[in-house]
Short mmCIF file of C-alpha atoms and ligand atoms in Angstrom, two decimals:
data_model
loop_
_atom_site.label_atom_id
_atom_site.label_comp_id
_atom_site.label_asym_id
_atom_site.label_seq_id
_atom_site.Cartn_x
_atom_site.Cartn_y
_atom_site.Cartn_z
CA MET E 1 -40.95 -41.13 -15.31
CA PRO E 2 -40.44 -43.32 -12.94
CA LYS E 3 -36.36 -43.43 -11.43
CA ASP E 4 -35.20 -46.18 -10.31
CA MET E 5 -31.07 -47.85 -10.02
CA ARG E 6 -31.89 -49.14 -13.98
CA THR E 7 -32.36 -45.88 -14.80
CA TRP E 8 -29.61 -44.77 -12.83
CA ILE E 9 -27.67 -46.82 -14.59
CA ARG E 10 -28.42 -45.33 -18.18
CA GLU E 11 -28.48 -41.81 -16.37
CA LEU E 12 -24.64 -42.41 -15.18
CA GLU E 13 -23.85 -44.70 -18.25
CA ASP E 14 -25.12 -41.74 -20.45
CA ALA E 15 -22.61 -38.66 -18.61
CA ARG E 16 -19.73 -41.28 -19.42
CA GLU E 17 -19.79 -41.93 -15.28
CA LEU E 18 -20.00 -45.66 -15.42
CA ALA E 19 -16.87 -48.01 -16.21
CA HIS E 20 -18.04 -51.75 -16.70
CA ILE E 21 -16.02 -53.73 -15.09
CA THR E 22 -15.43 -57.15 -17.14
CA LYS E 23 -12.86 -58.51 -15.56
CA PRO E 24 -13.82 -61.82 -13.24
CA VAL E 25 -13.63 -59.74 -8.94
CA HIS E 26 -14.23 -62.25 -6.46
CA PRO E 27 -16.87 -60.23 -4.45
CA HIS E 28 -14.90 -61.53 -1.06
CA THR E 29 -11.35 -60.55 -1.42
CA GLN E 30 -11.32 -57.06 -4.04
CA MET E 31 -14.46 -55.71 -4.60
CA GLY E 32 -14.28 -53.06 -1.66
CA SER E 33 -9.90 -51.79 -2.91
CA LEU E 34 -11.84 -51.47 -6.71
CA LEU E 35 -14.72 -49.61 -5.08
CA TYR E 36 -12.58 -47.32 -2.62
CA GLN E 37 -9.97 -46.54 -5.31
CA SER E 38 -12.71 -45.56 -8.04
CA ARG E 39 -13.10 -42.05 -6.40
CA GLU E 40 -14.16 -41.18 -9.98
CA LYS E 41 -16.15 -43.71 -11.74
CA ALA E 42 -19.07 -45.68 -10.97
CA LEU E 43 -18.74 -48.95 -10.87
CA LEU E 44 -20.42 -51.87 -12.47
CA PHE E 45 -19.25 -55.74 -11.76
CA GLU E 46 -20.36 -58.01 -14.69
CA ASN E 47 -18.25 -60.13 -14.06
CA VAL E 48 -18.94 -61.65 -9.91
CA GLU E 49 -16.22 -65.00 -8.76
CA GLY E 50 -18.39 -67.14 -7.00
CA PHE E 51 -22.10 -65.89 -7.20
CA GLN E 52 -23.05 -66.57 -11.08
CA GLY E 53 -25.23 -64.68 -12.90
CA TRP E 54 -25.27 -61.73 -10.69
CA LYS E 55 -24.29 -58.12 -11.71
CA VAL E 56 -23.52 -55.50 -8.45
CA LEU E 57 -23.37 -51.10 -8.64
CA GLY E 58 -20.73 -49.66 -6.43
CA MET E 59 -19.42 -46.40 -5.60
CA ALA E 60 -22.69 -44.87 -7.86
CA PRO E 61 -22.72 -41.83 -6.66
CA ALA E 62 -19.03 -41.69 -6.24
CA ASN E 63 -18.59 -38.82 -5.37
CA LEU E 64 -21.04 -35.45 -5.16
CA ARG E 65 -20.54 -34.13 -9.61
CA HIS E 66 -22.90 -38.29 -8.76
CA ALA E 67 -24.81 -37.05 -6.30
CA ALA E 68 -25.27 -33.66 -8.18
CA LEU E 69 -26.05 -35.83 -11.70
CA ALA E 70 -28.84 -37.53 -9.32
CA TYR E 71 -30.81 -34.26 -8.41
CA GLY E 72 -30.44 -32.36 -11.60
CA THR E 73 -27.53 -30.30 -10.86
CA THR E 74 -23.89 -29.31 -10.72
CA VAL E 75 -21.69 -29.42 -7.20
CA GLU E 76 -21.78 -25.36 -6.49
CA LYS E 77 -25.78 -24.94 -6.07
CA LEU E 78 -25.94 -29.29 -5.00
CA ILE E 79 -26.69 -28.68 -1.67
CA PRO E 80 -29.33 -25.51 -2.02
CA THR E 81 -31.06 -27.14 -4.46
CA ALA E 82 -31.53 -29.82 -2.01
CA ALA E 83 -32.29 -28.48 0.24
CA GLN E 84 -35.70 -26.86 -1.38
CA ARG E 85 -36.85 -29.99 -3.16
CA ALA E 86 -36.45 -31.46 0.48
CA LEU E 87 -39.60 -29.63 1.44
CA SER E 88 -42.11 -31.56 -0.86
CA ARG E 89 -43.56 -34.33 -0.08
CA LYS E 90 -45.30 -36.94 -2.70
CA PRO E 91 -47.84 -39.54 -0.55
CA THR E 92 -46.98 -43.40 -1.69
CA GLU E 93 -49.31 -44.90 -3.78
CA LEU E 94 -50.28 -48.84 -3.83
CA VAL E 95 -50.01 -51.03 -6.58
CA SER E 96 -51.63 -54.70 -6.84
CA THR E 97 -47.77 -55.51 -8.34
CA GLY E 98 -43.97 -55.30 -9.96
CA PRO E 99 -41.28 -55.70 -10.93
CA ILE E 100 -39.46 -56.70 -7.41
CA LYS E 101 -42.40 -59.93 -6.76
CA GLU E 102 -40.51 -61.24 -10.67
CA VAL E 103 -38.93 -64.27 -7.83
CA ILE E 104 -40.25 -65.38 -4.30
CA LEU E 105 -38.07 -66.98 -1.87
CA LYS E 106 -39.68 -67.81 1.07
CA GLY E 107 -38.87 -70.00 3.86
CA ASN E 108 -35.89 -72.71 3.22
CA GLU E 109 -35.64 -71.37 0.19
CA VAL E 110 -34.07 -67.73 1.90
CA ASP E 111 -30.06 -67.78 1.57
CA ILE E 112 -29.41 -64.24 2.32
CA THR E 113 -25.78 -66.08 2.38
CA LYS E 114 -26.27 -65.84 -1.89
CA LEU E 115 -26.60 -62.10 -2.06
CA PRO E 116 -22.92 -61.35 -3.97
CA ALA E 117 -22.33 -59.18 -0.48
CA HIS E 118 -18.33 -58.16 -0.71
CA ILE E 119 -16.60 -58.04 1.85
CA ALA E 120 -15.67 -54.07 2.81
CA GLY E 121 -12.63 -53.67 4.73
CA SER E 122 -9.11 -56.37 6.05
CA GLU E 123 -11.12 -57.32 8.93
CA GLU E 124 -14.86 -57.85 8.38
CA THR E 125 -17.09 -60.22 6.91
CA PRO E 126 -19.88 -59.89 4.20
CA TYR E 127 -22.73 -56.98 5.04
CA ILE E 128 -25.36 -56.23 3.76
CA ALA E 129 -24.61 -52.32 3.26
CA ALA E 130 -27.02 -50.81 0.40
CA GLY E 131 -30.26 -52.24 2.77
CA LEU E 132 -33.47 -49.66 3.25
CA MET E 133 -35.20 -50.67 6.19
CA ILE E 134 -38.69 -49.72 6.56
CA ALA E 135 -40.53 -50.46 9.62
CA ARG E 136 -43.13 -49.27 11.26
CA ASP E 137 -44.60 -47.36 14.07
CA PRO E 138 -46.90 -49.48 16.63
CA ASP E 139 -48.96 -46.88 17.67
CA THR E 140 -48.85 -44.69 15.30
CA GLY E 141 -48.92 -46.45 11.67
CA ILE E 142 -45.82 -43.71 10.22
CA ARG E 143 -43.44 -46.01 8.38
CA ASN E 144 -39.77 -45.48 9.49
CA ILE E 145 -36.94 -46.63 6.77
CA ALA E 146 -32.71 -45.95 7.19
CA PHE E 147 -29.66 -47.07 6.28
CA HIS E 148 -28.78 -50.19 8.67
CA ARG E 149 -25.88 -51.98 7.99
CA LEU E 150 -26.16 -55.43 7.98
CA GLN E 151 -23.52 -58.38 9.06
CA ILE E 152 -24.59 -62.18 7.49
CA LYS E 153 -24.67 -63.85 10.08
CA GLY E 154 -26.41 -67.82 8.55
CA PRO E 155 -28.79 -68.15 5.15
CA ARG E 156 -31.72 -66.62 7.31
CA LYS E 157 -30.07 -64.08 9.93
CA THR E 158 -28.61 -60.44 9.48
CA GLY E 159 -27.06 -58.34 12.26
CA ALA E 160 -27.57 -55.30 12.68
CA LEU E 161 -26.56 -52.10 13.81
CA ILE E 162 -29.52 -49.70 14.91
CA VAL E 163 -28.32 -45.14 16.08
CA PRO E 164 -30.71 -44.73 18.69
CA ARG E 165 -32.89 -42.63 16.53
CA HIS E 166 -36.49 -43.42 14.34
CA THR E 167 -35.58 -48.10 14.08
CA ARG E 168 -35.00 -47.25 17.41
CA GLN E 169 -37.62 -45.68 18.75
CA ILE E 170 -39.32 -48.22 17.16
CA LEU E 171 -37.45 -51.97 17.94
CA ASP E 172 -37.73 -50.02 21.97
CA LYS E 173 -41.62 -50.20 21.81
CA HIS E 174 -42.31 -53.48 20.20
CA GLU E 175 -38.91 -54.25 22.87
CA ALA E 176 -40.89 -53.21 25.93
CA ARG E 177 -44.32 -55.31 24.99
CA ASN E 178 -41.18 -58.73 24.17
CA GLU E 179 -42.59 -59.31 20.36
CA PRO E 180 -40.98 -59.77 17.14
CA MET E 181 -40.78 -56.02 15.37
CA PRO E 182 -41.19 -55.99 10.90
CA VAL E 183 -38.93 -54.74 9.42
CA SER E 184 -38.49 -55.07 5.39
CA ILE E 185 -35.56 -54.29 3.93
CA PHE E 186 -35.10 -53.26 -0.32
CA ILE E 187 -31.58 -53.37 -1.92
CA GLY E 188 -31.86 -50.98 -5.05
CA HIS E 189 -33.20 -48.27 -6.28
CA HIS E 190 -32.58 -45.05 -7.73
CA PRO E 191 -29.36 -42.98 -4.85
CA LEU E 192 -33.02 -40.65 -4.32
CA TYR E 193 -33.50 -42.94 -2.09
CA TYR E 194 -30.71 -44.07 -0.57
CA MET E 195 -30.71 -39.80 -0.27
CA ALA E 196 -34.64 -39.73 1.37
CA ALA E 197 -33.13 -41.94 3.85
CA ALA E 198 -30.38 -41.03 5.36
CA SER E 199 -32.94 -38.00 5.61
CA THR E 200 -33.06 -37.66 9.77
CA GLY E 201 -35.67 -34.93 10.78
CA PRO E 202 -38.73 -34.68 12.16
CA PHE E 203 -40.38 -38.49 13.58
CA GLU E 204 -43.55 -37.79 11.38
CA MET E 205 -41.82 -37.36 8.32
CA ASP E 206 -42.20 -40.56 6.62
CA GLU E 207 -39.55 -41.21 3.86
CA LEU E 208 -40.86 -43.06 0.69
CA GLU E 209 -43.08 -40.07 1.13
CA LEU E 210 -40.58 -37.98 1.31
CA ALA E 211 -38.85 -39.61 -2.22
CA GLY E 212 -41.97 -39.02 -3.75
CA GLY E 213 -41.28 -35.46 -2.78
CA LEU E 214 -37.68 -35.48 -4.49
CA ILE E 215 -38.14 -38.26 -7.83
CA GLY E 216 -41.04 -35.89 -8.69
CA GLU E 217 -43.70 -38.12 -8.09
CA PRO E 218 -45.50 -40.90 -6.22
CA VAL E 219 -43.71 -43.89 -4.13
CA LYS E 220 -45.26 -46.99 -5.84
CA VAL E 221 -45.52 -49.41 -3.06
CA VAL E 222 -46.54 -52.45 -3.15
CA LYS E 223 -47.49 -55.15 -0.22
CA CYS E 224 -44.70 -57.81 0.61
CA GLU E 225 -45.24 -61.28 1.49
CA THR E 226 -44.85 -61.65 4.81
CA ASN E 227 -45.84 -58.96 7.20
CA ASP E 228 -48.22 -56.06 6.24
CA LEU E 229 -45.24 -52.74 5.36
CA GLU E 230 -45.02 -51.55 1.46
CA VAL E 231 -41.81 -51.07 -0.59
CA PRO E 232 -41.18 -49.46 -3.77
CA PHE E 233 -42.41 -51.59 -6.30
CA ASP E 234 -39.02 -51.39 -8.32
CA ALA E 235 -36.88 -52.18 -5.38
CA GLU E 236 -34.09 -54.92 -7.68
CA ILE E 237 -33.88 -56.98 -3.82
CA VAL E 238 -36.26 -57.42 -1.28
CA LEU E 239 -35.16 -58.96 2.33
CA GLU E 240 -38.59 -59.81 5.05
CA GLY E 241 -38.23 -60.30 8.14
CA GLN E 242 -38.39 -59.37 11.30
CA ILE E 243 -35.88 -57.65 14.58
CA LEU E 244 -36.03 -60.99 17.17
CA PRO E 245 -36.96 -58.66 20.33
CA ASN E 246 -34.58 -58.52 23.10
CA VAL E 247 -31.80 -60.06 21.66
CA ARG E 248 -28.55 -59.33 21.64
CA GLU E 249 -25.31 -60.67 19.67
CA ASP E 250 -22.18 -59.44 18.92
CA GLU E 251 -21.99 -57.71 15.90
CA GLY E 252 -19.07 -55.36 13.82
CA PRO E 253 -16.38 -54.36 12.76
CA PHE E 254 -17.39 -52.95 9.36
CA SER E 255 -15.11 -50.48 7.69
CA GLU E 256 -17.60 -46.84 8.08
CA PHE E 257 -18.23 -43.64 7.58
CA HIS E 258 -14.51 -41.93 9.14
CA ASP E 259 -12.56 -43.89 8.21
CA TYR E 260 -12.69 -46.13 10.76
CA TYR E 261 -13.42 -49.84 11.27
CA VAL E 262 -14.46 -49.80 15.32
CA ALA E 263 -17.61 -48.21 15.26
CA GLY E 264 -20.55 -49.20 16.55
CA MET E 265 -19.44 -53.23 16.71
CA GLY E 266 -20.56 -55.03 20.09
CA LYS E 267 -23.61 -56.32 20.87
CA ASN E 268 -26.81 -55.95 18.31
CA PRO E 269 -29.99 -56.74 17.31
CA VAL E 270 -30.43 -59.37 14.78
CA VAL E 271 -33.33 -60.36 11.74
CA GLN E 272 -34.38 -63.58 10.61
CA ILE E 273 -35.22 -63.03 6.95
CA ASP E 274 -38.03 -64.97 6.17
CA CYS E 275 -39.04 -64.15 2.51
CA ILE E 276 -36.51 -62.54 -0.04
CA THR E 277 -38.97 -60.45 -3.41
CA MET E 278 -36.47 -59.05 -6.26
CA ARG E 279 -36.46 -59.45 -10.03
CA HIS E 280 -35.24 -61.86 -11.65
CA ASP E 281 -32.24 -60.33 -13.24
CA ALA E 282 -31.90 -58.38 -9.70
CA ILE E 283 -28.58 -56.42 -9.95
CA PHE E 284 -26.81 -56.01 -7.02
CA LYS E 285 -26.18 -52.67 -5.12
CA ALA E 286 -22.53 -52.40 -3.23
CA ILE E 287 -21.59 -49.66 -0.99
CA GLN E 288 -18.14 -49.04 -0.04
CA ASN E 289 -18.06 -47.15 3.59
CA GLY E 290 -15.38 -45.75 4.58
CA SER E 291 -13.75 -41.61 4.30
CA GLU E 292 -14.88 -39.55 1.05
CA VAL E 293 -16.34 -43.09 -0.56
CA GLU E 294 -20.08 -43.06 -1.35
CA GLY E 295 -21.71 -43.79 2.02
CA CYS E 296 -20.38 -40.99 2.55
CA ILE E 297 -21.61 -38.47 -1.21
CA PHE E 298 -25.53 -40.17 0.85
CA HIS E 299 -24.74 -39.46 3.97
CA LYS E 300 -22.85 -34.99 2.95
CA VAL E 301 -26.20 -34.99 0.87
CA PRO E 302 -28.90 -35.14 3.14
CA PHE E 303 -26.99 -33.70 6.29
CA GLY E 304 -26.30 -31.28 4.71
CA VAL E 305 -29.77 -30.39 3.70
CA SER E 306 -31.02 -30.89 7.32
CA VAL E 307 -28.43 -28.86 8.82
CA TYR E 308 -29.38 -25.91 5.47
CA ASN E 309 -32.75 -25.86 6.35
CA HIS E 310 -32.17 -25.22 10.34
CA ILE E 311 -29.93 -23.20 10.35
CA LYS E 312 -31.05 -21.07 7.27
CA ASN E 313 -34.14 -19.64 10.27
CA ILE E 314 -31.41 -19.19 12.85
CA GLY E 315 -32.79 -15.28 14.12
CA GLY E 316 -35.76 -15.14 11.46
CA TYR E 317 -33.35 -15.61 8.36
CA VAL E 318 -29.85 -15.92 7.27
CA ASN E 319 -28.25 -14.49 4.39
CA LEU E 320 -27.22 -18.20 4.51
CA HIS E 321 -25.35 -19.17 0.57
CA ASN E 322 -23.87 -22.53 1.00
CA LEU E 323 -22.27 -25.43 2.94
CA LEU E 324 -20.17 -28.03 2.72
CA VAL E 325 -20.53 -31.58 5.59
CA LEU E 326 -16.38 -32.25 5.31
CA PRO E 327 -14.57 -35.71 5.19
CA GLY E 328 -15.24 -37.73 8.54
CA LEU E 329 -18.06 -36.02 7.71
CA PHE E 330 -17.97 -33.92 11.93
CA GLY E 331 -17.56 -30.55 10.33
CA ILE E 332 -18.85 -28.61 8.78
CA VAL E 333 -18.24 -25.19 6.68
CA VAL E 334 -21.01 -23.13 6.24
CA GLN E 335 -20.58 -19.60 3.27
CA MET E 336 -22.45 -16.54 4.30
CA THR E 337 -23.47 -13.08 5.13
CA PRO E 338 -23.23 -12.03 7.93
CA ARG E 339 -25.48 -8.77 8.63
CA PHE E 340 -25.02 -8.65 13.02
CA TYR E 341 -22.20 -8.49 15.39
CA GLY E 342 -22.44 -12.56 16.85
CA GLU E 343 -24.64 -13.54 13.72
CA ALA E 344 -22.94 -16.14 12.30
CA LYS E 345 -21.34 -17.52 15.76
CA GLN E 346 -25.89 -18.15 16.73
CA VAL E 347 -25.47 -20.01 13.21
CA LEU E 348 -23.18 -21.67 13.97
CA MET E 349 -24.36 -22.53 17.15
CA GLY E 350 -27.32 -24.10 15.16
CA VAL E 351 -25.20 -26.47 12.80
CA LEU E 352 -23.81 -28.48 16.55
CA SER E 353 -27.02 -28.40 17.10
CA SER E 354 -29.60 -30.00 14.12
CA PRO E 355 -31.03 -33.53 13.69
CA ILE E 356 -27.71 -34.48 12.74
CA LEU E 357 -25.41 -35.52 15.46
CA HIS E 358 -22.75 -35.72 13.51
CA PRO E 359 -21.99 -32.40 13.27
CA LYS E 360 -18.53 -31.35 15.81
CA VAL E 361 -16.78 -28.51 14.30
CA ALA E 362 -18.22 -25.78 12.75
CA ILE E 363 -17.43 -23.73 10.61
CA ALA E 364 -18.00 -20.34 8.82
CA VAL E 365 -16.16 -18.31 5.97
CA ASP E 366 -18.11 -15.41 4.33
CA GLU E 367 -18.70 -15.50 0.39
CA ASP E 368 -15.75 -14.07 -1.63
CA VAL E 369 -14.53 -18.07 0.57
CA ASN E 370 -15.18 -21.10 -2.23
CA ILE E 371 -16.15 -23.71 -0.02
CA PHE E 372 -15.15 -26.31 -2.42
CA ASN E 373 -11.22 -25.30 -2.06
CA TYR E 374 -9.85 -26.72 1.29
CA TRP E 375 -7.08 -24.17 0.87
CA GLU E 376 -9.47 -21.49 1.17
CA ILE E 377 -11.71 -22.61 3.95
CA LEU E 378 -7.50 -22.99 5.90
CA TRP E 379 -6.69 -19.87 3.49
CA ALA E 380 -9.66 -18.34 6.04
CA ILE E 381 -9.40 -19.75 9.58
CA ASN E 382 -5.87 -18.64 9.14
CA THR E 383 -6.84 -15.51 8.14
CA ARG E 384 -10.28 -13.95 9.33
CA CYS E 385 -10.76 -15.87 13.20
CA ASN E 386 -8.69 -14.07 15.75
CA PRO E 387 -8.72 -17.14 17.73
CA GLN E 388 -9.41 -15.85 20.94
CA GLU E 389 -12.64 -14.55 20.11
CA ASP E 390 -13.60 -15.92 17.00
CA ILE E 391 -13.11 -19.98 18.13
CA VAL E 392 -15.43 -21.15 20.86
CA VAL E 393 -15.10 -24.36 22.59
CA ILE E 394 -18.45 -26.77 24.15
CA PRO E 395 -17.12 -28.94 26.35
CA GLY E 396 -19.96 -32.06 27.19
CA ALA E 397 -21.68 -31.77 24.28
CA ARG E 398 -23.63 -34.91 23.25
CA MET E 399 -22.02 -36.19 19.94
CA HIS E 400 -22.06 -39.10 17.68
CA PRO E 401 -21.21 -41.97 18.98
CA MET E 402 -18.98 -43.35 16.05
CA ASP E 403 -16.89 -40.22 17.20
CA PRO E 404 -13.73 -42.70 18.55
CA THR E 405 -13.04 -38.68 20.83
CA GLY E 406 -15.47 -39.03 23.05
CA PHE E 407 -16.60 -40.70 25.84
CA GLU E 408 -18.46 -43.76 25.71
CA PRO E 409 -20.46 -44.23 29.10
CA PHE E 410 -23.16 -46.28 26.64
CA PRO E 411 -22.37 -49.34 24.08
CA PRO E 412 -24.22 -49.49 21.53
CA GLY E 413 -26.72 -52.28 21.05
CA GLY E 414 -29.00 -50.11 24.19
CA PRO E 415 -31.57 -47.11 23.44
CA TYR E 416 -28.61 -44.88 25.52
CA TRP E 417 -25.61 -45.71 23.37
CA HIS E 418 -24.21 -41.62 23.27
CA ARG E 419 -21.20 -40.10 22.66
CA VAL E 420 -19.98 -37.02 24.88
CA GLY E 421 -17.66 -34.38 24.58
CA GLY E 422 -15.51 -31.14 22.69
CA LYS E 423 -17.30 -29.25 19.60
CA VAL E 424 -16.40 -25.67 19.08
CA ILE E 425 -17.20 -22.88 16.59
CA ILE E 426 -14.63 -21.63 14.19
CA ASP E 427 -15.90 -18.24 12.89
CA ALA E 428 -13.75 -17.32 10.46
CA THR E 429 -15.32 -14.66 8.11
CA LYS E 430 -14.42 -10.58 7.92
CA PRO E 431 -16.58 -7.92 10.21
CA PRO E 432 -20.44 -8.64 9.05
CA LEU E 433 -22.40 -6.45 6.73
CA CYS E 434 -23.21 -3.55 9.51
CA ALA E 435 -19.53 -3.22 10.86
CA GLY E 436 -18.91 -0.61 6.98
CA GLU E 437 -16.50 -0.86 4.62
CA GLN E 438 -14.39 0.59 6.92
CA ALA E 439 -13.96 -2.36 9.34
CA ARG E 440 -14.71 -4.34 6.54
CA LYS E 441 -11.18 -3.38 3.64
CA PRO E 442 -8.57 -4.91 5.25
CA PHE E 443 -10.32 -8.06 4.24
CA GLU E 444 -10.47 -7.69 1.66
CA ARG E 445 -9.60 -9.84 -1.47
CA LEU E 446 -6.56 -8.45 -3.27
CA LYS E 447 -6.52 -9.63 -7.36
CA PRO E 448 -4.28 -9.39 -9.75
CA MET E 449 -3.91 -6.37 -12.45
CA GLY E 450 -6.87 -7.28 -15.08
CA TRP E 451 -7.85 -9.58 -13.45
CA GLU E 452 -11.11 -11.58 -15.28
CA THR E 453 -9.89 -9.98 -18.71
CA VAL E 454 -6.33 -10.79 -19.37
CA ARG E 455 -6.94 -14.44 -19.45
CA LEU E 456 -3.52 -17.03 -18.81
CA GLU E 457 -5.13 -19.67 -21.65
CA ASP E 458 -5.15 -16.40 -23.94
CA PHE E 459 -1.32 -16.41 -23.51
CA LEU E 460 -0.29 -19.73 -24.05
CA PRO E 461 0.85 -21.70 -26.98
C1 LIG W 501 -24.31 -45.42 3.58
C2 LIG W 501 -24.92 -45.31 4.78
C3 LIG W 501 -25.40 -46.25 6.67
C4 LIG W 501 -25.33 -46.00 7.79
N1 LIG W 501 -25.25 -46.99 7.98
C5 LIG W 501 -26.09 -46.62 8.90
C6 LIG W 501 -26.04 -48.34 10.16
O1 LIG W 501 -26.21 -49.49 10.40
N2 LIG W 501 -26.83 -47.50 11.56
C7 LIG W 501 -27.57 -46.77 11.90
O2 LIG W 501 -28.26 -46.78 12.43
N3 LIG W 501 -27.76 -45.73 11.38
C8 LIG W 501 -26.74 -45.07 9.71
N4 LIG W 501 -27.40 -44.39 8.76
C9 LIG W 501 -28.16 -43.09 9.12
C10 LIG W 501 -28.90 -43.80 9.45
O3 LIG W 501 -29.63 -43.62 8.18
C11 LIG W 501 -29.26 -41.57 9.31
O4 LIG W 501 -29.45 -41.41 10.36
C12 LIG W 501 -30.92 -42.20 9.11
O5 LIG W 501 -31.54 -40.65 8.92
C13 LIG W 501 -31.38 -42.92 9.86
O6 LIG W 501 -33.17 -42.74 10.21
P1 LIG W 501 -34.51 -42.11 10.90
O7 LIG W 501 -34.05 -40.26 11.63
O8 LIG W 501 -34.92 -41.81 10.27
O9 LIG W 501 -33.55 -43.38 12.18
C14 LIG W 501 -26.34 -44.85 7.83
C15 LIG W 501 -26.01 -44.18 6.45
C16 LIG W 501 -25.20 -44.38 6.16
C17 LIG W 501 -25.44 -43.63 4.21
MN1 LIG W 502 -36.99 -40.73 10.25
#
């Protein structure tokens, strides 16, 4: 069964996870606040003020429970399951047409200011936040897909934030030749496409082939109208265009994943839009960013997967159970059963040094700590960590360029944008298996008398 945004809306509906908002909502003044508040339910706005005829889907996923629904699993099994699925790839299948070609607007017919893009934060202007940008390496022909925030700057113009990763590398090649970089941006699809796009792996990884692996069948693509890229045939909206070589304009501010506005703003690249293709009843996709809202969920799963698959092979094999990306996205807690002295520290170094730039605080806990309960993580740090040996600070490491605690030697907009600062590992595990029962005994958690047999609910009125 193909998966698209329509099947996803039905999945949410069937799981009673979708709220239909029929009262009028203005995307510039009200939608951001409603999305930010809706941590439990996905929202389908059916009456979008000022943009008649449009519907907008947001907070879908609103939380890890929704993400687990998209993967067909539970929150507890989400990262190990998604990590396994991320190893599979399916080549894309070219088809002649699809719903994405129902409406085709070119040249002066293009007006992206008519899209119901919302204003996310109180200091901002409208952004397309759910656009997945496709670009192709001019030397190898390898396709890359990534999220890039797009600030609407006119009927055919957006700004774009491009963190130095794969898209940036492809842009560098075009700019060195002073040639525009063709891009196609698809908006609105099943969340597994978004998860694939936010995955960071080797440069050769085609994220649409990964999306095929995640949905369990090849992604069907159609040719674009104005460039030689291909896009999913069943997306809601596609913007075709080009990034103008060596052009930079002010971009930002924008609500970002860590709950701050000042993130990457400055002189950033500019996209010229040449064509829009879409479904005749296209549904727009809003993404609210900020801590623990939709934008974070699209980070937490692919980042967790990438780090999980990276660390599970450290030293040949790690008794790794699970991990969780913490609020703000700069922290990761790993649940493992260390076998050797120093093994947890070695794994935590891997957490800080994976394809993912964000991790700054890496914490390891044992299998008896529920990582989905922050109370338990703090308990483990407080009771199983001896700071003089279990906390190590690594100064002067490359960190995420939006981490406000870091020093920024180069600003955004260029290939060397980064920040540098400290990172920390916190080993909150008890003595490893090799230490033996006697060494581990003081760390055995108490069990109240009658545990697991005497249940409170049987005694309550
Ligand atoms: C909601 C969301 C928004 C994002 N916005 C941007 C962005 O504006 N610019 C950017 O460079 N990366 C952004 N990212 C991160 C990239 O999409 C992600 O790191 C991706 O893996 C990069 O792909 P690449 O490694 O193929 O370049 C965003 C990720 C998510 C989940
Ligand atoms: Mn990539």
